[in-house]
mmCIF file of C-alpha atoms in Angstrom:
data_model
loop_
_atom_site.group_PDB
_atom_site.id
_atom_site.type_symbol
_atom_site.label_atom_id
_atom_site.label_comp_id
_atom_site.label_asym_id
_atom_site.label_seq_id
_atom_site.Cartn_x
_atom_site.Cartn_y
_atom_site.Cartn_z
ATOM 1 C CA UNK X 79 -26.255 -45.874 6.491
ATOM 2 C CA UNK X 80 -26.599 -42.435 5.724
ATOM 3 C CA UNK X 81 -26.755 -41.524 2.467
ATOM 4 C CA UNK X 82 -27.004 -37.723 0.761
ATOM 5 C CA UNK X 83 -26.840 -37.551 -3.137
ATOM 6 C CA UNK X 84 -26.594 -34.222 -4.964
ATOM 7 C CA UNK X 85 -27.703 -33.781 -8.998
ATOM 8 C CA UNK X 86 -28.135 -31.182 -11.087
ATOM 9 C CA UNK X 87 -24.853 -29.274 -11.780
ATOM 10 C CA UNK X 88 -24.298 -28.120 -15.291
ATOM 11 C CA UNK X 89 -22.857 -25.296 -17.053
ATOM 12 C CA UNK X 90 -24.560 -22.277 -17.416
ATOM 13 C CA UNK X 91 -24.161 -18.778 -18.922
ATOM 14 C CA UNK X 92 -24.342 -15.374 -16.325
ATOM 15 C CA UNK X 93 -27.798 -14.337 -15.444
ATOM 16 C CA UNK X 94 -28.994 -18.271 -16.137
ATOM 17 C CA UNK X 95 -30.826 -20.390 -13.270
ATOM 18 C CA UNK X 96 -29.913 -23.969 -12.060
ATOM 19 C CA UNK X 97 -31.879 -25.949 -9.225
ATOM 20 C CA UNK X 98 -29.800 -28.621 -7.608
ATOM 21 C CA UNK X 99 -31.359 -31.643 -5.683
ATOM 22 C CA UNK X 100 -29.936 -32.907 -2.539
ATOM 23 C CA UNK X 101 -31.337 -37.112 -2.171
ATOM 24 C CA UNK X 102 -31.062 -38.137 1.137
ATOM 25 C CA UNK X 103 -31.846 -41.873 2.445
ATOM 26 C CA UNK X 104 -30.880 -43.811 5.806
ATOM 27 C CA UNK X 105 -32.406 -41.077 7.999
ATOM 28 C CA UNK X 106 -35.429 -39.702 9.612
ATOM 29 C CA UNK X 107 -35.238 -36.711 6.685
ATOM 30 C CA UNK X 108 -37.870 -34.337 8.622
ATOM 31 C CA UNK X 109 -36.163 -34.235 11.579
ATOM 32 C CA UNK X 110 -33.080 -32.913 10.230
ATOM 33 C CA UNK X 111 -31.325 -29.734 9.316
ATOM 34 C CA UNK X 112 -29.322 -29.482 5.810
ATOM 35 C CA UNK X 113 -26.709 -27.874 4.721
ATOM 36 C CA UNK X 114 -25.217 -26.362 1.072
ATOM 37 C CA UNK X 115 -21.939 -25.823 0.639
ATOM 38 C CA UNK X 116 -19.424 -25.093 -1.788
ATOM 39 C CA UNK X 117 -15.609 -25.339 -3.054
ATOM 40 C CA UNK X 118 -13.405 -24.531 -5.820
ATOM 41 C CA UNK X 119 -9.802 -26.302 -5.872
ATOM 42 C CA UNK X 120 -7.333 -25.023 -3.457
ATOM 43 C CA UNK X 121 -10.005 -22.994 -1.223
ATOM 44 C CA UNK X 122 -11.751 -24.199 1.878
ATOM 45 C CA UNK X 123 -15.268 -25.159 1.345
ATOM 46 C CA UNK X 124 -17.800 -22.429 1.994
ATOM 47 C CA UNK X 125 -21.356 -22.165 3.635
ATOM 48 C CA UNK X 126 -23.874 -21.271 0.785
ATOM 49 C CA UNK X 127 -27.598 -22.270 2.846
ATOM 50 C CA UNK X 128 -29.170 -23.952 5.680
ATOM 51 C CA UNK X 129 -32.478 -25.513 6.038
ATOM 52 C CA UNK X 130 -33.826 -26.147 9.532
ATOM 53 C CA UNK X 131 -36.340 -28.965 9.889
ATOM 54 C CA UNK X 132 -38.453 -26.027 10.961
ATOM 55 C CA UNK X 133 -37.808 -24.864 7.517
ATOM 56 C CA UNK X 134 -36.416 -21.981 8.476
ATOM 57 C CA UNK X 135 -33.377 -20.884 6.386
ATOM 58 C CA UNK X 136 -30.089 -18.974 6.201
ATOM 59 C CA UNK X 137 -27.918 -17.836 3.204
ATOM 60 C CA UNK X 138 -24.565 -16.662 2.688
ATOM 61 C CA UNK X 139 -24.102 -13.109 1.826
ATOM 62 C CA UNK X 140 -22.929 -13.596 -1.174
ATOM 63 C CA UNK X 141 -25.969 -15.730 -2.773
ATOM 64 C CA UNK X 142 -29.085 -13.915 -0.589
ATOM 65 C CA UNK X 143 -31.529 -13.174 -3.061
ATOM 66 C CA UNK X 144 -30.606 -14.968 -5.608
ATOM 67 C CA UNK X 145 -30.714 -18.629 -4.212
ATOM 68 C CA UNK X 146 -33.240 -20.378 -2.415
ATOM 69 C CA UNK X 147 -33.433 -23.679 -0.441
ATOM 70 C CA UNK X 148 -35.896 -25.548 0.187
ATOM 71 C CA UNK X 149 -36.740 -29.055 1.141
ATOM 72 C CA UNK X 150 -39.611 -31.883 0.474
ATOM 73 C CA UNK X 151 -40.381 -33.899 3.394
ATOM 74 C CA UNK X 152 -42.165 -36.607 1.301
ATOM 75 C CA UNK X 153 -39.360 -37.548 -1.420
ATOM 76 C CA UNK X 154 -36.343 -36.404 1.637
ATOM 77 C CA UNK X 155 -35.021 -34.061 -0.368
ATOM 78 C CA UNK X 156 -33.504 -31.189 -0.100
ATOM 79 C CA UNK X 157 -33.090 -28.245 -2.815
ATOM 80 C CA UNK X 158 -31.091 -25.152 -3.956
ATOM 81 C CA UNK X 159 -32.606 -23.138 -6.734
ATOM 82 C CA UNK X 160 -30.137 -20.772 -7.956
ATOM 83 C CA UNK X 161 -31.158 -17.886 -9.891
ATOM 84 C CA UNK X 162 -28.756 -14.852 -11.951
ATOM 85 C CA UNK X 163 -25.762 -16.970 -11.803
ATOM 86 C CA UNK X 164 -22.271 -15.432 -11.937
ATOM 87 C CA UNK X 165 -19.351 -16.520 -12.742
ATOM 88 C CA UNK X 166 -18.281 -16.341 -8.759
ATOM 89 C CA UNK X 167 -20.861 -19.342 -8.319
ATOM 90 C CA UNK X 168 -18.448 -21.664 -10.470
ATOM 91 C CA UNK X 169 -17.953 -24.337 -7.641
ATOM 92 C CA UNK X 170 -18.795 -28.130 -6.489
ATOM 93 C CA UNK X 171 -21.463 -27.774 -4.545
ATOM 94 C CA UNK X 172 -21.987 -30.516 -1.534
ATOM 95 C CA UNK X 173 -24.814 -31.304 0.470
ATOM 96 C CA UNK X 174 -24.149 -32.199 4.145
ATOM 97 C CA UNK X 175 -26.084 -33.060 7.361
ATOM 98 C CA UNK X 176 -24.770 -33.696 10.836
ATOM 99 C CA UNK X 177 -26.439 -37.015 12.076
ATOM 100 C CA UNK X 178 -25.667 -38.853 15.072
ATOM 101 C CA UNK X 179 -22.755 -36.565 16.198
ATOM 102 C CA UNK X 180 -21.438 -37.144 12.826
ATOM 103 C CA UNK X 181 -20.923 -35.117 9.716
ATOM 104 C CA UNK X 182 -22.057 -36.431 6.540
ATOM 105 C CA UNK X 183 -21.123 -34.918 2.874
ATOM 106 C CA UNK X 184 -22.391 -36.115 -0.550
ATOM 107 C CA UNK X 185 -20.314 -36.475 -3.373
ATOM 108 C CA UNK X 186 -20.982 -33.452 -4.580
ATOM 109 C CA UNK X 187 -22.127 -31.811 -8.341
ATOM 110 C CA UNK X 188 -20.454 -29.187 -10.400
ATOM 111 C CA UNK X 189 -21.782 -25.912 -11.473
ATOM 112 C CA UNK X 190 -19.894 -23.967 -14.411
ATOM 113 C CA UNK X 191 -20.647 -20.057 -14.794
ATOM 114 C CA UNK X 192 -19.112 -18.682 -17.875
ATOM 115 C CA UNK X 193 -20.496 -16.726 -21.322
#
């Protein structure tokens, strides 16, 4: 069973940096692209970054150059280090993967931008 745990979320002041960690387990992790995405209540969720298992990797306008994903084949997981956080970054932010013609979500971790 496919498994994809996310940590990290916290509240933070503008300008602070957070890293969240993505734990993934019933999967070959390497062979796999990831996904971050986010959502605030009543909106859709939104792409934030991709990691391919190439480790090649695409942002959202609205975070490029400020976040940064990244992945560890060894532990299978998968990270977003985000860096001058604004207040438009307050959302839950998910981890997902599509596996076996399947898409896969964790549960998700909060992230809280206010002074």
């Amino acid at each position: 069973q496919v498994r994809l745990v996310e940590s990290g979320g916290a509240s933070a002041q503008p300008g602070e940096s957070l890293r969240l960690s993505c734990k993934t387990s019933g999967m070959n992790f390497r062979l796999f692209s990831l996904d971050w995405y986010r959502q605030t209540p009543g909106k859709e969720r939104e792409f934030v970054a991709t990691i391919t298992d190439g480790h090649s990797t695409t942002y959202a306008d609205s975070v490029k150059g400020r976040f940064t994903v990244s992945r560890d084949n060894v532990r299978n997981t998968m990270y977003l280090q985000m860096n001058v956080l604004e207040p438009g970054d307050t959302a839950r932010y998910y981890c997902g993967v599509n596996y076996r013609s399947r898409r896969y979500w964790g549960q998700g971790t909060q992230v809280t931008v206010s002074s």
